[in-house]
Amino acid sequence: MLNNKNIILGITGSIAAYKAADIASKLTQAGAKVDVVMTEPATKFITPLTLRGITGRAVVADMFDPASQHSIEHIALVEAADVMVIAPATASIIAKMAVGIADDMVSLTVLATRAPVMVAPAMDVDMFANPVTRENLARLKARGFIIVDPGYGRMASGKVGWGRLADVDKIMAAIEGVVGGSADLAGKRLVVTAGGTREYIDPVRYIGNPSSGKMGYALAEAARDRGAKVTLITASSLPEPEGVTVVPVETAAQMKQAVTKAVAKADALLMAAAVADYQSRTVARSKIKKDSPGLTLELVRTPDILGEVRGKFLRVGFAAESDNIITNAKKKLAKKKLDLIVANDITDKKSGFGVDTNKVTLLAKKGKAESLPLMSKREVADKILDRVVGMLGKKK
Ligand code: C5P
């Protein structure tokens, strides 16, 4: 959780400086207090006014501005910081930090803060590959700085290679990792499934369902932020989350195979995927022609993954129901011998398939049903993980 965290965002003079606005915005939306410091060249790429508008807080770029150097507030922000993030970080600021120069607002703040410092380099391919930059980065790493490695791709110069500022999502995940979670799942291995499986009829047609995978992804990300090692087995096409092992699958049979392999060392399996219950008995090798007026398909059951994959790990299931929600969920809990089942009402427009919110009831083997109000899928994920943490604690 980034809510109420104090984050100093240092921006230096790279063409990628405009992406810092996105980072500032995401951090602010997550509830963090973001204090921006900038080098003078950075202000040529993006204005302090933009950052002030986004964060709602003063932005300091001029070292000789009396309000920055000596004001009580500025010293207070340096002391209260939970993390300082420099994104984008040029070769020049990296070199300054490596030797302790403090001649601009960013390098000065780095030297003054006791908070962990995260550096997201962004520069042209040759500057990043230059031995002096490599050496400086290695020095910072050895001193405990967190480096968010740049990505590979096309540069503003037209060259292609390493040096592009890491994706904003990757930087956000790294910040979450440092200041975010309670780390109560540190060292635990969780397997999470997501998305709706596709059961093919022929090479281009399948039986599917409208599951987006959002609930499973929220669970995977929340577990990662709480320190777990996460394997996400997904039949969804959402972008891959950072810091999670992703195993893409399409069919129920492939999902079963992937789950069976992944649970070997797992502490918990959370099956948020909407697995198809039926598959076509045969899959045509070539596209079925629409010559005849009708087509009859023979359907057979898919493997019940959660019902069949057993072991010492905790097993959490989901029940998407349209009627008699609690009764049906209770039956599944017993039948599949689950530790916990998450029941949701798919007739509510704000809950279930495709949307970002969910309204669920948690039912454990023992204890009363816990009905939660409508909340974001991420909040639901954390509530489920609170239960998982509790149950894993008891298993020891
Ligand atoms: O039996 P039902 O499909 O309603 O149970 C839902 C739970 O079982 C979900 O957690 C789902 O991921 C899992 N499931 C499964 N294999 C199936 C069908 C559902 O693991 N073939």
Tab-separated table of C-alpha atoms and ligand atoms in Angstrom:
chain	number	residue	atom	x	y	z
A	1	MET	CA	0.000	0.000	0.000
A	2	LEU	CA	1.382	3.384	-0.984
A	3	ASN	CA	-1.261	5.287	0.954
A	4	ASN	CA	0.302	8.031	3.116
A	5	LYS	CA	3.850	7.122	2.112
A	6	ASN	CA	6.313	9.967	1.636
A	7	ILE	CA	8.058	9.662	-1.683
A	8	ILE	CA	10.667	11.990	-3.135
A	9	LEU	CA	10.699	11.848	-6.917
A	10	GLY	CA	13.931	13.137	-8.453
A	11	ILE	CA	13.733	14.032	-12.136
A	12	THR	CA	16.818	14.634	-14.274
A	13	GLY	CA	17.345	15.867	-17.825
A	14	SER	CA	16.460	13.021	-20.134
A	15	ILE	CA	13.951	12.931	-22.959
A	16	ALA	CA	12.124	10.339	-20.807
A	17	ALA	CA	11.418	13.056	-18.191
A	18	TYR	CA	7.838	13.308	-19.435
A	19	LYS	CA	7.237	9.775	-18.132
A	20	ALA	CA	7.956	11.062	-14.628
A	21	ALA	CA	4.598	12.840	-14.826
A	22	ASP	CA	2.918	9.452	-15.191
A	23	ILE	CA	4.865	8.069	-12.213
A	24	ALA	CA	3.978	11.141	-10.105
A	25	SER	CA	0.337	10.759	-11.075
A	26	LYS	CA	0.174	7.026	-10.284
A	27	LEU	CA	1.882	7.528	-6.913
A	28	THR	CA	-0.425	10.418	-6.022
A	29	GLN	CA	-3.499	8.414	-7.032
A	30	ALA	CA	-2.310	5.585	-4.791
A	31	GLY	CA	-2.404	8.021	-1.865
A	32	ALA	CA	1.326	8.799	-1.582
A	33	LYS	CA	2.649	12.291	-0.796
A	34	VAL	CA	4.980	13.000	-3.685
A	35	ASP	CA	7.630	15.703	-3.369
A	36	VAL	CA	9.360	16.385	-6.646
A	37	VAL	CA	12.919	17.663	-6.918
A	38	MET	CA	14.352	18.405	-10.355
A	39	THR	CA	17.654	19.305	-11.926
A	40	GLU	CA	17.748	22.440	-13.999
A	41	PRO	CA	18.052	20.499	-17.316
A	42	ALA	CA	15.003	18.423	-16.340
A	43	THR	CA	12.915	21.609	-16.282
A	44	LYS	CA	13.691	22.016	-19.998
A	45	PHE	CA	11.906	18.717	-20.707
A	46	ILE	CA	8.982	19.055	-18.310
A	47	THR	CA	7.884	22.036	-16.273
A	48	PRO	CA	7.778	22.154	-12.465
A	49	LEU	CA	4.264	23.536	-12.882
A	50	THR	CA	3.093	20.257	-14.460
A	51	LEU	CA	4.485	18.259	-11.553
A	52	ARG	CA	3.024	20.671	-9.022
A	53	GLY	CA	-0.364	20.325	-10.678
A	54	ILE	CA	-0.167	16.531	-10.556
A	55	THR	CA	1.130	16.166	-7.006
A	56	GLY	CA	-0.530	19.203	-5.462
A	57	ARG	CA	2.758	19.917	-3.676
A	58	ALA	CA	5.637	22.353	-4.084
A	59	VAL	CA	8.317	21.344	-6.604
A	60	VAL	CA	11.921	22.362	-6.058
A	61	ALA	CA	14.330	22.783	-8.958
A	62	ASP	CA	16.491	25.733	-7.922
A	63	MET	CA	19.138	25.072	-5.282
A	64	PHE	CA	19.486	28.764	-4.579
A	65	ASP	CA	15.810	29.306	-4.075
A	66	PRO	CA	15.716	30.163	-0.364
A	67	ALA	CA	12.494	28.187	-0.043
A	68	SER	CA	14.256	24.987	-1.091
A	69	GLN	CA	17.644	24.807	0.626
A	70	HIS	CA	16.895	26.190	4.010
A	71	SER	CA	13.203	25.851	4.569
A	72	ILE	CA	12.120	23.658	7.406
A	73	GLU	CA	9.672	21.911	5.066
A	74	HIS	CA	12.361	20.791	2.677
A	75	ILE	CA	14.534	19.360	5.406
A	76	ALA	CA	11.453	17.715	6.881
A	77	LEU	CA	10.554	16.061	3.577
A	78	VAL	CA	14.045	14.634	3.227
A	79	GLU	CA	13.871	13.207	6.728
A	80	ALA	CA	10.366	11.833	6.456
A	81	ALA	CA	10.882	10.120	3.095
A	82	ASP	CA	10.116	6.425	2.826
A	83	VAL	CA	11.953	6.210	-0.490
A	84	MET	CA	13.617	8.505	-2.983
A	85	VAL	CA	13.096	7.541	-6.621
A	86	ILE	CA	15.179	9.037	-9.416
A	87	ALA	CA	13.365	8.509	-12.690
A	88	PRO	CA	14.676	9.139	-15.229
A	89	ALA	CA	18.303	9.094	-14.041
A	90	THR	CA	20.860	10.358	-16.559
A	91	ALA	CA	24.455	9.121	-16.833
A	92	SER	CA	25.475	12.424	-15.286
A	93	ILE	CA	23.370	12.112	-12.098
A	94	ILE	CA	24.523	8.490	-11.736
A	95	ALA	CA	28.147	9.660	-11.907
A	96	LYS	CA	27.501	12.436	-9.381
A	97	MET	CA	25.816	10.073	-6.940
A	98	ALA	CA	28.644	7.569	-7.308
A	99	VAL	CA	31.179	10.122	-6.039
A	100	GLY	CA	28.983	12.235	-3.778
A	101	ILE	CA	28.746	15.492	-5.728
A	102	ALA	CA	25.839	17.671	-4.581
A	103	ASP	CA	25.502	20.560	-6.999
A	104	ASP	CA	21.869	20.322	-8.065
A	105	MET	CA	18.617	19.685	-6.177
A	106	VAL	CA	18.526	15.955	-7.009
A	107	SER	CA	22.133	15.041	-6.117
A	108	LEU	CA	21.917	17.254	-3.031
A	109	THR	CA	18.769	15.508	-1.801
A	110	VAL	CA	20.305	12.075	-2.434
A	111	LEU	CA	23.250	12.993	-0.268
A	112	ALA	CA	21.022	14.342	2.484
A	113	THR	CA	18.424	11.586	2.722
A	114	ARG	CA	18.603	8.451	4.792
A	115	ALA	CA	15.758	6.840	2.843
A	116	PRO	CA	16.439	4.012	0.377
A	117	VAL	CA	17.280	5.430	-3.053
A	118	MET	CA	15.949	3.886	-6.252
A	119	VAL	CA	17.519	4.735	-9.582
A	120	ALA	CA	15.839	4.176	-12.963
A	121	PRO	CA	18.468	4.984	-15.609
A	122	ALA	CA	17.517	6.351	-19.013
A	123	MET	CA	20.095	7.286	-21.612
A	124	ASP	CA	21.317	6.529	-25.097
A	125	VAL	CA	22.613	3.007	-25.849
A	126	ASP	CA	26.291	3.979	-25.980
A	127	MET	CA	26.182	6.018	-22.790
A	128	PHE	CA	24.566	3.127	-20.932
A	129	ALA	CA	27.085	0.648	-22.357
A	130	ASN	CA	30.033	2.921	-21.518
A	131	PRO	CA	32.323	1.268	-18.933
A	132	VAL	CA	32.273	4.352	-16.713
A	133	THR	CA	28.458	4.231	-16.455
A	134	ARG	CA	28.606	0.472	-15.770
A	135	GLU	CA	31.186	1.097	-13.045
A	136	ASN	CA	29.177	3.917	-11.464
A	137	LEU	CA	26.015	1.803	-11.430
A	138	ALA	CA	27.909	-1.117	-9.903
A	139	ARG	CA	29.202	1.237	-7.192
A	140	LEU	CA	25.712	2.476	-6.389
A	141	LYS	CA	24.399	-1.085	-6.285
A	142	ALA	CA	27.178	-2.138	-3.915
A	143	ARG	CA	26.217	0.795	-1.685
A	144	GLY	CA	22.619	-0.426	-1.460
A	145	PHE	CA	20.953	1.735	-4.121
A	146	ILE	CA	18.127	-0.084	-5.896
A	147	ILE	CA	18.595	-0.042	-9.659
A	148	VAL	CA	15.550	-0.510	-11.877
A	149	ASP	CA	17.238	-1.726	-15.034
A	150	PRO	CA	16.380	0.062	-18.251
A	151	GLY	CA	14.544	-1.693	-21.041
A	152	TYR	CA	15.491	-2.606	-24.592
A	153	GLY	CA	14.023	-0.748	-27.507
A	154	ARG	CA	14.144	2.203	-29.832
A	155	MET	CA	15.761	5.373	-28.494
A	156	ALA	CA	14.934	8.983	-29.322
A	157	SER	CA	18.186	8.952	-31.340
A	158	GLY	CA	16.809	6.185	-33.550
A	159	LYS	CA	19.289	3.615	-32.212
A	160	VAL	CA	17.987	0.370	-30.784
A	161	GLY	CA	19.381	-1.162	-27.602
A	162	TRP	CA	19.436	-1.015	-23.801
A	163	GLY	CA	18.879	2.332	-22.126
A	164	ARG	CA	15.170	3.120	-22.398
A	165	LEU	CA	13.607	4.078	-19.075
A	166	ALA	CA	12.039	0.941	-17.552
A	167	ASP	CA	8.273	0.684	-18.024
A	168	VAL	CA	6.354	2.833	-15.561
A	169	ASP	CA	4.604	-0.312	-14.265
A	170	LYS	CA	7.961	-1.891	-13.510
A	171	ILE	CA	9.089	1.224	-11.611
A	172	MET	CA	5.786	1.291	-9.703
A	173	ALA	CA	6.203	-2.382	-8.776
A	174	ALA	CA	9.737	-1.704	-7.536
A	175	ILE	CA	8.494	1.201	-5.378
A	176	GLU	CA	5.698	-1.003	-3.988
A	177	GLY	CA	8.315	-3.627	-3.236
A	178	VAL	CA	10.351	-1.172	-1.132
A	179	VAL	CA	7.657	0.727	0.742
A	180	GLY	CA	4.419	-1.009	-0.047
A	181	GLY	CA	3.497	-4.171	1.644
A	182	SER	CA	3.539	-5.771	5.007
A	183	ALA	CA	5.728	-8.601	3.573
A	184	ASP	CA	3.596	-11.089	5.505
A	185	LEU	CA	3.879	-13.561	2.610
A	186	ALA	CA	7.677	-13.340	2.396
A	187	GLY	CA	9.156	-16.711	1.432
A	188	LYS	CA	5.749	-18.203	0.546
A	189	ARG	CA	5.024	-19.658	-2.873
A	190	LEU	CA	1.599	-18.984	-4.307
A	191	VAL	CA	0.079	-20.339	-7.498
A	192	VAL	CA	-2.708	-18.189	-8.922
A	193	THR	CA	-4.853	-18.936	-11.977
A	194	ALA	CA	-6.641	-16.286	-14.000
A	195	GLY	CA	-8.824	-15.748	-17.042
A	196	GLY	CA	-11.324	-17.867	-18.895
A	197	THR	CA	-10.137	-20.991	-20.687
A	198	ARG	CA	-10.801	-21.555	-24.385
A	199	GLU	CA	-11.941	-24.987	-25.477
A	200	TYR	CA	-11.320	-25.320	-29.187
A	201	ILE	CA	-13.789	-26.791	-31.667
A	202	ASP	CA	-11.515	-26.254	-34.657
A	203	PRO	CA	-8.375	-24.132	-35.209
A	204	VAL	CA	-10.319	-20.844	-35.176
A	205	ARG	CA	-13.355	-21.424	-32.977
A	206	TYR	CA	-13.650	-22.090	-29.297
A	207	ILE	CA	-16.081	-22.229	-26.418
A	208	GLY	CA	-15.178	-19.480	-23.987
A	209	ASN	CA	-16.514	-17.212	-21.262
A	210	PRO	CA	-16.292	-13.484	-20.500
A	211	SER	CA	-13.784	-13.741	-17.637
A	212	SER	CA	-11.217	-10.933	-17.988
A	213	GLY	CA	-8.650	-12.321	-15.558
A	214	LYS	CA	-8.674	-9.104	-13.491
A	215	MET	CA	-9.386	-10.836	-10.167
A	216	GLY	CA	-6.538	-13.335	-10.656
A	217	TYR	CA	-4.114	-10.598	-11.709
A	218	ALA	CA	-5.076	-8.482	-8.691
A	219	LEU	CA	-4.380	-11.502	-6.471
A	220	ALA	CA	-1.023	-12.182	-8.131
A	221	GLU	CA	0.057	-8.543	-7.778
A	222	ALA	CA	-1.136	-8.221	-4.195
A	223	ALA	CA	0.665	-11.467	-3.233
A	224	ARG	CA	3.838	-10.229	-4.949
A	225	ASP	CA	3.649	-6.929	-3.066
A	226	ARG	CA	3.337	-8.858	0.199
A	227	GLY	CA	6.567	-10.694	-0.534
A	228	ALA	CA	5.330	-13.974	-2.053
A	229	LYS	CA	6.919	-15.781	-4.967
A	230	VAL	CA	4.028	-15.966	-7.386
A	231	THR	CA	3.339	-18.187	-10.378
A	232	LEU	CA	0.439	-16.835	-12.424
A	233	ILE	CA	-1.107	-19.418	-14.742
A	234	THR	CA	-3.195	-17.367	-17.081
A	235	ALA	CA	-5.680	-17.789	-19.869
A	236	SER	CA	-6.136	-13.996	-19.995
A	237	SER	CA	-4.571	-11.566	-22.434
A	238	LEU	CA	-3.990	-8.796	-19.862
A	239	PRO	CA	-0.393	-7.469	-19.849
A	240	GLU	CA	2.008	-9.546	-17.773
A	241	PRO	CA	2.529	-8.187	-14.253
A	242	GLU	CA	6.125	-7.455	-13.222
A	243	GLY	CA	7.893	-9.630	-10.697
A	244	VAL	CA	5.671	-12.657	-11.197
A	245	THR	CA	6.365	-15.913	-13.087
A	246	VAL	CA	3.774	-16.017	-15.846
A	247	VAL	CA	2.678	-19.282	-17.506
A	248	PRO	CA	0.296	-18.657	-20.416
A	249	VAL	CA	-2.260	-21.371	-21.203
A	250	GLU	CA	-5.421	-21.611	-23.271
A	251	THR	CA	-7.383	-24.747	-22.449
A	252	ALA	CA	-8.500	-26.395	-19.205
A	253	ALA	CA	-6.254	-29.373	-19.984
A	254	GLN	CA	-3.205	-27.093	-20.392
A	255	MET	CA	-4.138	-25.240	-17.204
A	256	LYS	CA	-4.352	-28.512	-15.296
A	257	GLN	CA	-0.918	-29.546	-16.530
A	258	ALA	CA	0.604	-26.181	-15.562
A	259	VAL	CA	-1.090	-26.162	-12.139
A	260	THR	CA	0.023	-29.728	-11.375
A	261	LYS	CA	3.631	-28.766	-12.130
A	262	ALA	CA	3.544	-25.442	-10.252
A	263	VAL	CA	1.962	-26.713	-7.025
A	264	ALA	CA	4.784	-29.174	-6.372
A	265	LYS	CA	6.526	-26.612	-4.130
A	266	ALA	CA	3.592	-24.305	-3.401
A	267	ASP	CA	2.114	-23.162	-0.100
A	268	ALA	CA	-1.220	-22.200	-1.640
A	269	LEU	CA	-3.233	-22.559	-4.835
A	270	LEU	CA	-5.773	-19.841	-5.615
A	271	MET	CA	-7.998	-20.754	-8.550
A	272	ALA	CA	-9.524	-17.495	-9.740
A	273	ALA	CA	-9.740	-18.750	-13.330
A	274	ALA	CA	-13.104	-19.376	-14.926
A	275	VAL	CA	-12.366	-22.848	-16.217
A	276	ALA	CA	-14.738	-24.094	-18.896
A	277	ASP	CA	-16.752	-27.059	-17.661
A	278	TYR	CA	-17.146	-28.651	-21.073
A	279	GLN	CA	-14.920	-29.165	-24.071
A	280	SER	CA	-15.677	-30.539	-27.524
A	281	ARG	CA	-15.133	-34.327	-27.672
A	282	THR	CA	-13.170	-33.824	-30.883
A	283	VAL	CA	-11.187	-30.866	-32.170
A	284	ALA	CA	-11.342	-30.618	-35.970
A	285	ARG	CA	-7.905	-30.301	-37.552
A	286	SER	CA	-9.078	-27.843	-40.171
A	287	LYS	CA	-11.704	-25.118	-40.048
A	288	ILE	CA	-15.231	-26.564	-40.105
A	289	LYS	CA	-17.037	-25.386	-43.251
A	290	LYS	CA	-20.441	-23.792	-42.838
A	291	ASP	CA	-22.027	-25.930	-45.601
A	292	SER	CA	-24.717	-27.544	-43.484
A	293	PRO	CA	-27.594	-25.570	-41.938
A	294	GLY	CA	-26.804	-26.809	-38.435
A	295	LEU	CA	-23.899	-28.183	-36.445
A	296	THR	CA	-24.094	-30.534	-33.494
A	297	LEU	CA	-21.255	-30.584	-31.030
A	298	GLU	CA	-20.685	-33.348	-28.554
A	299	LEU	CA	-19.356	-31.917	-25.340
A	300	VAL	CA	-17.520	-33.773	-22.582
A	301	ARG	CA	-16.445	-32.569	-19.134
A	302	THR	CA	-13.107	-30.831	-18.704
A	303	PRO	CA	-10.907	-31.946	-15.817
A	304	ASP	CA	-11.985	-30.362	-12.517
A	305	ILE	CA	-8.581	-28.919	-11.727
A	306	LEU	CA	-9.315	-27.757	-8.195
A	307	GLY	CA	-11.201	-30.952	-7.447
A	308	GLU	CA	-8.389	-33.189	-8.666
A	309	VAL	CA	-5.140	-31.413	-7.760
A	310	ARG	CA	-4.532	-32.217	-4.120
A	311	GLY	CA	-1.554	-31.839	-1.805
A	312	LYS	CA	-0.361	-30.203	1.385
A	313	PHE	CA	-0.929	-26.682	0.072
A	314	LEU	CA	-3.928	-24.493	0.905
A	315	ARG	CA	-6.635	-24.568	-1.738
A	316	VAL	CA	-8.777	-21.522	-2.434
A	317	GLY	CA	-11.622	-21.672	-4.933
A	318	PHE	CA	-13.978	-19.138	-6.469
A	319	ALA	CA	-17.668	-19.569	-7.053
A	320	ALA	CA	-19.320	-17.306	-9.598
A	321	GLU	CA	-22.991	-17.724	-8.848
A	322	SER	CA	-26.223	-16.240	-10.118
A	323	ASP	CA	-28.581	-17.707	-7.491
A	324	ASN	CA	-28.483	-19.277	-4.020
A	325	ILE	CA	-24.957	-17.945	-3.754
A	326	ILE	CA	-24.087	-19.040	-0.233
A	327	THR	CA	-25.720	-22.482	-0.448
A	328	ASN	CA	-24.021	-23.258	-3.737
A	329	ALA	CA	-20.657	-21.958	-2.546
A	330	LYS	CA	-20.899	-24.080	0.613
A	331	LYS	CA	-21.559	-27.188	-1.492
A	332	LYS	CA	-18.456	-26.505	-3.617
A	333	LEU	CA	-16.345	-25.861	-0.528
A	334	ALA	CA	-17.266	-29.295	0.801
A	335	LYS	CA	-17.191	-31.170	-2.519
A	336	LYS	CA	-13.757	-29.866	-3.562
A	337	LYS	CA	-12.463	-30.056	0.038
A	338	LEU	CA	-11.307	-26.439	-0.078
A	339	ASP	CA	-9.845	-24.332	2.719
A	340	LEU	CA	-11.627	-21.201	1.508
A	341	ILE	CA	-14.135	-20.284	-1.163
A	342	VAL	CA	-14.785	-16.800	-2.534
A	343	ALA	CA	-18.381	-16.483	-3.703
A	344	ASN	CA	-19.536	-13.663	-5.913
A	345	ASP	CA	-22.845	-12.638	-7.367
A	346	ILE	CA	-22.436	-12.307	-11.110
A	347	THR	CA	-25.889	-10.797	-11.566
A	348	ASP	CA	-24.659	-7.544	-9.950
A	349	LYS	CA	-23.228	-5.296	-12.715
A	350	LYS	CA	-20.466	-3.963	-10.457
A	351	SER	CA	-19.343	-7.413	-9.420
A	352	GLY	CA	-17.716	-10.268	-11.320
A	353	PHE	CA	-16.844	-10.501	-15.011
A	354	GLY	CA	-14.821	-7.761	-16.646
A	355	VAL	CA	-15.243	-4.944	-14.112
A	356	ASP	CA	-12.656	-3.564	-11.662
A	357	THR	CA	-14.819	-4.066	-8.599
A	358	ASN	CA	-16.188	-7.114	-6.851
A	359	LYS	CA	-18.630	-7.927	-4.070
A	360	VAL	CA	-17.794	-11.237	-2.467
A	361	THR	CA	-18.482	-13.470	0.494
A	362	LEU	CA	-15.662	-15.484	2.024
A	363	LEU	CA	-16.517	-18.930	3.361
A	364	ALA	CA	-13.948	-21.039	5.143
A	365	LYS	CA	-14.110	-24.659	6.264
A	366	LYS	CA	-14.675	-23.370	9.771
A	367	GLY	CA	-16.202	-20.132	10.980
A	368	LYS	CA	-18.909	-17.792	9.791
A	369	ALA	CA	-19.363	-16.429	6.284
A	370	GLU	CA	-17.807	-12.973	5.846
A	371	SER	CA	-19.741	-10.776	3.413
A	372	LEU	CA	-17.600	-7.908	2.137
A	373	PRO	CA	-18.954	-4.659	0.688
A	374	LEU	CA	-18.322	-3.668	-2.940
A	375	MET	CA	-14.610	-2.875	-3.290
A	376	SER	CA	-11.861	-2.860	-5.901
A	377	LYS	CA	-10.555	-6.249	-7.005
A	378	ARG	CA	-7.193	-5.284	-5.500
A	379	GLU	CA	-8.849	-4.691	-2.111
A	380	VAL	CA	-10.712	-7.995	-2.406
A	381	ALA	CA	-7.374	-9.656	-3.214
A	382	ASP	CA	-5.834	-8.286	-0.021
A	383	LYS	CA	-8.803	-9.486	2.044
A	384	ILE	CA	-8.408	-12.991	0.593
A	385	LEU	CA	-4.676	-12.893	1.253
A	386	ASP	CA	-5.287	-11.806	4.873
A	387	ARG	CA	-7.175	-15.101	5.274
A	388	VAL	CA	-4.444	-17.044	3.471
A	389	VAL	CA	-1.794	-15.534	5.779
A	390	GLY	CA	-3.909	-16.524	8.801
A	391	MET	CA	-4.407	-20.090	7.582
A	392	LEU	CA	-0.744	-20.550	6.608
A	393	GLY	CA	0.211	-19.358	10.095
A	394	LYS	CA	-1.977	-22.039	11.679
A	395	LYS	CA	-0.587	-24.773	9.419
A	396	LYS	CA	2.982	-24.365	10.725
B	1	C5P	O1	-17.431	-26.138	-9.925
B	1	C5P	P1	-17.223	-24.698	-10.237
B	1	C5P	O2	-16.762	-24.483	-11.633
B	1	C5P	O3	-18.343	-23.780	-9.951
B	1	C5P	O4	-16.083	-24.292	-9.209
B	1	C5P	C1	-15.408	-23.098	-9.316
B	1	C5P	C2	-13.996	-23.236	-8.824
B	1	C5P	O5	-13.407	-24.430	-9.357
B	1	C5P	C3	-13.130	-22.113	-9.329
B	1	C5P	O6	-12.147	-21.844	-8.356
B	1	C5P	C4	-12.534	-22.679	-10.594
B	1	C5P	O7	-11.290	-22.066	-10.893
B	1	C5P	C5	-12.374	-24.146	-10.267
B	1	C5P	N1	-12.571	-25.056	-11.435
B	1	C5P	C6	-11.572	-25.920	-11.789
B	1	C5P	N2	-11.722	-26.764	-12.850
B	1	C5P	C7	-12.873	-26.783	-13.561
B	1	C5P	C8	-13.905	-25.915	-13.201
B	1	C5P	C9	-13.719	-25.053	-12.138
B	1	C5P	O8	-10.523	-25.908	-11.150
B	1	C5P	N3	-12.996	-27.606	-14.574
